[in-house]
Short mmCIF file of C-alpha atoms in Angstrom, two decimals:
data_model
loop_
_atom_site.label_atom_id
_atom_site.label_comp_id
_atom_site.label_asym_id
_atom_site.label_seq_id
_atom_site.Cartn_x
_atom_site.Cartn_y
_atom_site.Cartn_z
CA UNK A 1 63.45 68.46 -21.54
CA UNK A 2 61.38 68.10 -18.83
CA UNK A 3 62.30 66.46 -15.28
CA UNK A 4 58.72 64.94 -14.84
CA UNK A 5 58.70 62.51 -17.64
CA UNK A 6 56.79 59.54 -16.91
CA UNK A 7 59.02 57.57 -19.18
CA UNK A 8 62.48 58.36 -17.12
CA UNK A 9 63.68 58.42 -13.09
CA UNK A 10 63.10 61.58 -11.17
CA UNK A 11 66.18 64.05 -11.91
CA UNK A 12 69.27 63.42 -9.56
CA UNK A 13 68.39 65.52 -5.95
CA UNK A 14 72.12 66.17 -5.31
CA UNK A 15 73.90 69.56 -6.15
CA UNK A 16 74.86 68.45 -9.25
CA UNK A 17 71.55 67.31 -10.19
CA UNK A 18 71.20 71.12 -12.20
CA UNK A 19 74.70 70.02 -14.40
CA UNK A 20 73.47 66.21 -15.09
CA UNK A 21 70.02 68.06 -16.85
CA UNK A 22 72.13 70.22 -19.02
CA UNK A 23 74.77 67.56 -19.80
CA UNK A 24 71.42 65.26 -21.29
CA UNK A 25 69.98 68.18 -22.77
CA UNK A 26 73.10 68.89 -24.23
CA UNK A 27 72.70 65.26 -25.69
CA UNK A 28 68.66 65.27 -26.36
CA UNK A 29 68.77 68.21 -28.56
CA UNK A 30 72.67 68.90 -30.06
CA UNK A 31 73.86 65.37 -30.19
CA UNK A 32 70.43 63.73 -31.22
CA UNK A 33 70.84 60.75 -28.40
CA UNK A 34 67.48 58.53 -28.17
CA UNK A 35 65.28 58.37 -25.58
CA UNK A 36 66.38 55.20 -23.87
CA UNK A 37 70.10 56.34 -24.58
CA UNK A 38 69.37 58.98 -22.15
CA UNK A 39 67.65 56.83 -19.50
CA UNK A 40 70.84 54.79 -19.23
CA UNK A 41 72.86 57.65 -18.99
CA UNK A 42 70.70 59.35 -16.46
CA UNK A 43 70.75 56.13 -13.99
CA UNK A 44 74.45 56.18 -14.60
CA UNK A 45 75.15 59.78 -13.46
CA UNK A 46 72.39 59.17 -11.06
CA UNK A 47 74.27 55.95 -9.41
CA UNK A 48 78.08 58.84 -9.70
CA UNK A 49 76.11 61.32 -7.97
CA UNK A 50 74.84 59.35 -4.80
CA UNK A 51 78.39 57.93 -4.95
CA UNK A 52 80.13 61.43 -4.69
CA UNK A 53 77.48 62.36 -2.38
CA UNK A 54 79.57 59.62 0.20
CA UNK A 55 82.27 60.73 -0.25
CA UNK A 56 81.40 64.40 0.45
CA UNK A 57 82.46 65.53 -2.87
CA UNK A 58 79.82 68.37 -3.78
CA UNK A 59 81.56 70.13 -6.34
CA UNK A 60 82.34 68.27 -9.93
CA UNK A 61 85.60 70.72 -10.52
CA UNK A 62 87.10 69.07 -6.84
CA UNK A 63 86.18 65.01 -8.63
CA UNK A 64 89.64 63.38 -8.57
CA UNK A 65 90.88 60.46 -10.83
CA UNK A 66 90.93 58.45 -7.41
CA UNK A 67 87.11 59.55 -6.97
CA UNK A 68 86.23 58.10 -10.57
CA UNK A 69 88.90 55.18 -10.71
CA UNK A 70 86.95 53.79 -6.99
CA UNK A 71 83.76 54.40 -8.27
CA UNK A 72 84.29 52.27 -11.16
CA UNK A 73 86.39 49.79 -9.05
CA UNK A 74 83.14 49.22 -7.37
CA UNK A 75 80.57 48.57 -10.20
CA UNK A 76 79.22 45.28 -10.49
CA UNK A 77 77.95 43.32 -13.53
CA UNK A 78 79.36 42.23 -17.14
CA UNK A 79 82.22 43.72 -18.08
CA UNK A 80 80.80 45.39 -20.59
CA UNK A 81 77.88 46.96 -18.73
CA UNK A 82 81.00 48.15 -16.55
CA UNK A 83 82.64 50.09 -19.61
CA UNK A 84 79.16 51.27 -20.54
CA UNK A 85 78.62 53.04 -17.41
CA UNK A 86 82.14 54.11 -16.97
CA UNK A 87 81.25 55.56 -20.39
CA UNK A 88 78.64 57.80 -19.17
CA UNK A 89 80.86 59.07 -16.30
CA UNK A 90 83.64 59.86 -18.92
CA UNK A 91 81.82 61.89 -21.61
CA UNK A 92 79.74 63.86 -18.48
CA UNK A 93 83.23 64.91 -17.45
CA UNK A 94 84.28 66.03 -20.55
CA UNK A 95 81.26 67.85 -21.77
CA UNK A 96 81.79 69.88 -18.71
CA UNK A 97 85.37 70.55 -19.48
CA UNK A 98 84.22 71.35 -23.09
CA UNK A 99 81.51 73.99 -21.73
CA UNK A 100 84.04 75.62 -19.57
CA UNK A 101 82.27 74.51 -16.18
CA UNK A 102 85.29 72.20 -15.04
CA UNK A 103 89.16 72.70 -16.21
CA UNK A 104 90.01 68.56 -16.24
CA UNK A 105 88.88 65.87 -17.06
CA UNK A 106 89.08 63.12 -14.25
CA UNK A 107 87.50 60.37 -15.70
CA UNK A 108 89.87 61.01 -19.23
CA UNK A 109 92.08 58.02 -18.39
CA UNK A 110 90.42 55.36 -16.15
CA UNK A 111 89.86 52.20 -17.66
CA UNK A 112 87.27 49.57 -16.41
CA UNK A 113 87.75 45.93 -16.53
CA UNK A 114 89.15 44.22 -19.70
CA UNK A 115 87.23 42.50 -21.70
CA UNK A 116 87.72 38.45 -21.46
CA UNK A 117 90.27 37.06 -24.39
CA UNK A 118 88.10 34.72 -26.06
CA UNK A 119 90.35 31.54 -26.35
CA UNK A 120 91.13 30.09 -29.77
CA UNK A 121 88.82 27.65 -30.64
CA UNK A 122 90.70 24.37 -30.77
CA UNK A 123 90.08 20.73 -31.54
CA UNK A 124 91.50 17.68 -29.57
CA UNK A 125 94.03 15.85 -31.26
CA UNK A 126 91.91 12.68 -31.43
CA UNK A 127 89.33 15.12 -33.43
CA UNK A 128 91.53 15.90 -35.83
CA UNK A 129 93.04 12.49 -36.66
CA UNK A 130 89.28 11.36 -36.42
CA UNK A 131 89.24 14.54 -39.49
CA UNK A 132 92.25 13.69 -41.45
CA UNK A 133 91.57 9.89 -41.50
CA UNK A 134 87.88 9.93 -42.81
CA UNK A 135 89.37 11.56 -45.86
CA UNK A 136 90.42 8.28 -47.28
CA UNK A 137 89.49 7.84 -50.92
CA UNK A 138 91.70 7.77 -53.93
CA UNK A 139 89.40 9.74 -55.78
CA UNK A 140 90.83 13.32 -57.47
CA UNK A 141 89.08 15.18 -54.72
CA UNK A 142 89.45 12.95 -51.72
CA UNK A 143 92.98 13.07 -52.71
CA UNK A 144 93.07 17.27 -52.90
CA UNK A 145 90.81 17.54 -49.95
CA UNK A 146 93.55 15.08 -47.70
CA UNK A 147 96.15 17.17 -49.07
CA UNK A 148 94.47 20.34 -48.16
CA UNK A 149 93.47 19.44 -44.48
CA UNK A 150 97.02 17.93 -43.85
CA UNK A 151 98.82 21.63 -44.85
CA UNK A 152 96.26 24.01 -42.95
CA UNK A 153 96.88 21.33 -39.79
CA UNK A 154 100.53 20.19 -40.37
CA UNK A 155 102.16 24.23 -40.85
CA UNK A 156 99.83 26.53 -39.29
CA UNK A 157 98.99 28.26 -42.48
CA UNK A 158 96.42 30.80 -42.56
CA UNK A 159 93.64 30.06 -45.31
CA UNK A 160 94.97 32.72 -47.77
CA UNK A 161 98.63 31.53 -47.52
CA UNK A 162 97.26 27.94 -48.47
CA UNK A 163 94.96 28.88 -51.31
CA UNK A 164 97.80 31.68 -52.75
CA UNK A 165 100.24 29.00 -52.17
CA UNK A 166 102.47 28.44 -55.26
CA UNK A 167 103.83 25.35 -57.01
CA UNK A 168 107.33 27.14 -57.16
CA UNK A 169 106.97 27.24 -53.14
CA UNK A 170 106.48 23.31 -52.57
CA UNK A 171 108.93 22.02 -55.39
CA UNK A 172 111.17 19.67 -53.82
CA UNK A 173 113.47 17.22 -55.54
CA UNK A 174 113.12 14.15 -57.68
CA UNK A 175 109.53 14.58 -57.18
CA UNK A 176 109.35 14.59 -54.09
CA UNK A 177 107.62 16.93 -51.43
CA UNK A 178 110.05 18.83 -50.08
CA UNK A 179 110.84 18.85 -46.04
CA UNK A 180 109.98 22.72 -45.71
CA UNK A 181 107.80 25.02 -47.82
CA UNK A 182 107.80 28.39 -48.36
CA UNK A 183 104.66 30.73 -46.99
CA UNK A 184 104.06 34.41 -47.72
CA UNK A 185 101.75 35.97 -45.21
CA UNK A 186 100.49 39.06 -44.14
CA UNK A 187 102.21 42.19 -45.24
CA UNK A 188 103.77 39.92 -48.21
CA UNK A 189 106.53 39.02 -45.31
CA UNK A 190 107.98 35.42 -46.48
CA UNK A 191 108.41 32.39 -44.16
CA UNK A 192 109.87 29.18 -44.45
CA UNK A 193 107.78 26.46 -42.51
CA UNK A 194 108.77 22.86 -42.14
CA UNK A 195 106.36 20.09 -43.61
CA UNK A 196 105.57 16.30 -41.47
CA UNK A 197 105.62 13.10 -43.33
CA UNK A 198 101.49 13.09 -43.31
CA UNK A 199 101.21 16.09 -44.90
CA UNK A 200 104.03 15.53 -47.52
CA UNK A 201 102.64 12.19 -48.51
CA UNK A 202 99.16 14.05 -49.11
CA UNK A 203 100.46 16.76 -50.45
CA UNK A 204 102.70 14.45 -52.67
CA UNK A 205 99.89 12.26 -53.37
CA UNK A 206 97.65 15.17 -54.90
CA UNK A 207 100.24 16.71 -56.80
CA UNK A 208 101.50 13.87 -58.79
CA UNK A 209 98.03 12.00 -59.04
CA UNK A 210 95.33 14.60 -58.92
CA UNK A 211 96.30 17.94 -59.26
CA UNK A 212 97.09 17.17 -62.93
CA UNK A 213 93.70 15.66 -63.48
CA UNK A 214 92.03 19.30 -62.06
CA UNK A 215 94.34 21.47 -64.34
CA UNK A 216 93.26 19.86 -67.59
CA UNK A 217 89.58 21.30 -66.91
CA UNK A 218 90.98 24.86 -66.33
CA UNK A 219 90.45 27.67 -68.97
CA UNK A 220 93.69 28.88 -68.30
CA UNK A 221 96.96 27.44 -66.19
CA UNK A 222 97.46 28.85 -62.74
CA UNK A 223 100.57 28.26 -60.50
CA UNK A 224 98.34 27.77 -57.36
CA UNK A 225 98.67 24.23 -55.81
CA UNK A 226 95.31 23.68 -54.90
CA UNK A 227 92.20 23.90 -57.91
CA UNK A 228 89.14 23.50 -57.87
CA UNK A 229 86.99 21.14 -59.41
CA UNK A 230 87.02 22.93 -62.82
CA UNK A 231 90.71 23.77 -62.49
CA UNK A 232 90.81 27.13 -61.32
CA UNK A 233 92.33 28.62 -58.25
CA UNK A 234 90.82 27.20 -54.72
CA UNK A 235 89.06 30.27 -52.89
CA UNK A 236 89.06 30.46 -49.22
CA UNK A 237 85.14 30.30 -49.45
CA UNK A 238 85.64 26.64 -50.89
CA UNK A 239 87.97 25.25 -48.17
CA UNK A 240 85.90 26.33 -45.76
CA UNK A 241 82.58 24.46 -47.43
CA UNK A 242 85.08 21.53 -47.50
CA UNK A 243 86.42 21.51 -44.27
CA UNK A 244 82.80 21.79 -43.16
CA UNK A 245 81.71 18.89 -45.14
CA UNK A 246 84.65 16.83 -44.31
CA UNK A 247 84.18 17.27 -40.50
CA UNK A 248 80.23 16.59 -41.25
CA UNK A 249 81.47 12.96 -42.96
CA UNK A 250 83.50 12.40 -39.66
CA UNK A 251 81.19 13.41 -37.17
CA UNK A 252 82.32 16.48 -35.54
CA UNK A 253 79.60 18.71 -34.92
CA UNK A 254 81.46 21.28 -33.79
CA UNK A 255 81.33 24.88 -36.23
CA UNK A 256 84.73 24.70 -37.77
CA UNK A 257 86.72 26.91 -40.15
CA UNK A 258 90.27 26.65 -41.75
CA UNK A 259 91.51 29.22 -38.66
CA UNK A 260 90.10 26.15 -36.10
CA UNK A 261 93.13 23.59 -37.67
CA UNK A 262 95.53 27.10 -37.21
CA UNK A 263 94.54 27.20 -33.60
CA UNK A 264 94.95 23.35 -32.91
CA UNK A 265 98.30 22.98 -34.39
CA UNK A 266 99.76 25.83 -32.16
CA UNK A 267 97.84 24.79 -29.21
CA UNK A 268 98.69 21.04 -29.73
CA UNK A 269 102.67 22.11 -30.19
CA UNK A 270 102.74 24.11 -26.85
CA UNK A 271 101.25 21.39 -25.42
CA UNK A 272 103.67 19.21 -26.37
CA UNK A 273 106.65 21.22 -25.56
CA UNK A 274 107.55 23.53 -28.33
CA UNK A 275 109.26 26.87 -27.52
CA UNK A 276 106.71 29.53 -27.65
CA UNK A 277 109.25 31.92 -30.18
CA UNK A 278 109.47 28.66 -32.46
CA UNK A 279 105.20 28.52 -32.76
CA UNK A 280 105.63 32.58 -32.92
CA UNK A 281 107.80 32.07 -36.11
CA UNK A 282 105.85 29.18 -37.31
CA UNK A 283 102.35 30.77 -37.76
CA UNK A 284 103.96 34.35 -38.59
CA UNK A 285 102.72 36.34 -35.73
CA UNK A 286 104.63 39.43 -35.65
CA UNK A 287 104.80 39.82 -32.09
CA UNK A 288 105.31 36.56 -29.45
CA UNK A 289 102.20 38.39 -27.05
CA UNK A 290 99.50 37.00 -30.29
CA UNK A 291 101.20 33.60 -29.67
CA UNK A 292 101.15 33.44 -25.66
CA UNK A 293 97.48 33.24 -25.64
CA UNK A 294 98.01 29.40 -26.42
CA UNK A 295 99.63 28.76 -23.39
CA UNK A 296 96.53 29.70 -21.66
CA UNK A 297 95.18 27.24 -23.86
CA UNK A 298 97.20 24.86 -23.01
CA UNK A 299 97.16 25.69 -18.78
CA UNK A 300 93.35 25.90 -19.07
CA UNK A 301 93.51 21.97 -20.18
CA UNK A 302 96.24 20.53 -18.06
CA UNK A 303 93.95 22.41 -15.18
CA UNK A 304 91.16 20.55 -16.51
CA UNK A 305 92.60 17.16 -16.64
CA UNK A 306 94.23 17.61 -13.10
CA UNK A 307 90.81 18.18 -11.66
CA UNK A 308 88.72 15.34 -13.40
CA UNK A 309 92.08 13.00 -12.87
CA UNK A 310 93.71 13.42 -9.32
CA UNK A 311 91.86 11.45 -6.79
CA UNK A 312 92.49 14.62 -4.41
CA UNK A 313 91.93 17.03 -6.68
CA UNK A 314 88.11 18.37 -5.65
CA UNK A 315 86.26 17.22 -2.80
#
C-alpha cells in the first residue's frame, strides 16, 4: 500500500506513523476495508497522532485511558461523527494488542457522546379530539373506525394488543362495555387497563351495531373485536391505512401511526398529573426508565409555553 497515493493524505510524520501503515494495511488487504474506509481512518489516526504528539506521548504501549478518554472529550462535530472517529482510535488499539505490539487496550472502554433520545412523537390534545371527532358517521365503518381510534388513544394499547384483542377480554355486563379491559402484551404478560366513557361508548357502539354487520361477511368466525370489511381479523397494516386516512379527513398533516396515539396518551397523562409507575403499568413497559422519557416530553412543553407566555421570559 503505498504512502504516495494521490487519492489519500501524506502518511502520519510522527513515530507512530510506521504502526498506523501496518494497522491500514492490515485492513486494505486481510480485512478487505474500501478505499475511502481507509481515508477516514487514516485522518482519524492522523488527528490521535498529532494529539499524542502534545502531550509528549511517543510510544503507543505508554497511551493511557486518560490519553484516549481527553482526546475524545475534545472532538467536535455530530455525535455520531464523534463515535466514528472514536471508532478508529479503538480498533487501532486493539489490532495492536492483537499483533502483540501493545499488552492493553486503552481505548477498550471509552465511550463518546450518547446519541440524542429521539422524543416520542406526540400529538396535542386539541389534534386528537380534532381526530376522534371527524369520525362521526353511523355508518358500519365510521362506527369501527371511532371505536378503534378511541381504544389505541383511551388505554395506551400497542397496535398488536388492539388488533389480537379478544371479545372474551371486553365483555362487560348487561351489554355493556365494561370499565376495564384486559390486554396481553409483549412476552404474552397480561394487563388489566381501565377504559373512559368515550371509548366505551365507541367501543359499545361498534360492538352492538356494527361489529355484527362485519362478521356475517366472514368465511369463518373469529373472536377478535375488530374485522375488517369482509369480516376477518383487523391487521395492524389496516389500522394504520385508517388512522392515516382518518387524520387525512381531519386535516392533520402530520405522518402518523397507531404508536403516535400510544405516545400522546402517556405524554398527555404525565402532563396532567399521573404518577409515572401508574403510566409504567398502563402501557406495559417493563421497566419505569422506557416510561420517564415522557416527562421530558412533558418538561420540553411546559419550557416551551413558559418562553412564548411569560412577558419576562426572553428578551
Amino acid at each position: 500500500m503505498s504512502t504516495n497515493s494521490p487519492n489519500r493524505p501524506a502518511a502520519p510524520s510522527g513515530p507512530n506513523g510506521p504502526e498506523v501503515e501496518r494497522f491500514l494495511r492490515y485492513l486494505s488487504l486481510e480485512r478487505g476495508r474500501a478505499a475511502n474506509t481507509l481515508i477516514a481512518y487514516r485522518r482519524d489516526l492522523e488527528s490521535y497522532e498529532e494529539f499524542l504528539h502534545t502531550r509528549g506521548v511517543s510510544d503507543l504501549a505508554q497511551v493511557s485511558r486518560e490519553d484516549v478518554t481527553d482526546f475524545a472529550t475534545g472532538l467536535t462535530g455530530s455525535s455520531r461523527s464523534v463515535q466514528r472517529r472514536l471508532s478508529s482510535i479503538r480498533s487501532f488499539h486493539r489490532y495492536l494488542v492483537e499483533s502483540g505490539r501493545t499488552d492493553h487496550n486503552p481505548a477498550a472502554e471509552v465511550k463518546g457522546p450518547q446519541q440524542p433520545g429521539r422524543l416520542p412523537k406526540a400529538l396535542g390534545v386539541h389534534q386528537v379530539s380534532a381526530l376522534l371527532e371527524s369520525v362521526s358517521g353511523d355508518d358500519t365503518l365510521s362506527l369501527r373506525d371511532r371505536a378503534l381510534l378511541e381504544m389505541l388513544y383511551g388505554t395506551g394499547a400497542r397496535v398488536s394488543e388492539i388488533v389480537d384483542l379478544a371479545l372474551d377480554d371486553v365483555s362487560g355486563s348487561d351489554a355493556k362495555s365494561p370499565e376495564v379491559i384486559r390486554l396481553i402484551g409483549k412476552g404474552d404478560k397480561e394487563r388489566i387497563v381501565p377504559l373512559g366513557s368515550k371509548a366505551r361508548d365507541a367501543l359499545e357502539a361498534y360492538v352492538v351495531r356494527s361489529r355484527p354487520v362485519l362478521a356475517r361477511k366472514a368465511r369463518r368466525s373469529t373472536p377478535a373485536v375488530f374485522l375488517g370489511a369482509r369480516g376477518a381479523q383487523l391487521s395492524r397494516q389496516s389500522v394504520w391505512l385508517i388512522l392515516r386516512a382518518r387524520a387525512h379527513a381531519a386535516g392533520i398533516s402530520d405522518a402518523l401511526s397507531p404508536h403516535t396515539l400510544r405516545h400522546s396518551c402517556a405524554t398527555h397523562l404525565i402532563a396532567g398529573g399521573a404518577d409515572i409507575r401508574v403510566v409504567q403499568e398502563l402501557l406495559g413497559h417493563q421497566s419505569v426508565q422506557t416510561t420517564q422519557i415522557y416527562t421530558k416530553v412533558t418538561i420540553d412543553s411546559l419550557r416551551d409555553v413558559y418562553y412564548s407566555a411569560h412577558p419576562r421570559a426572553t428578551g
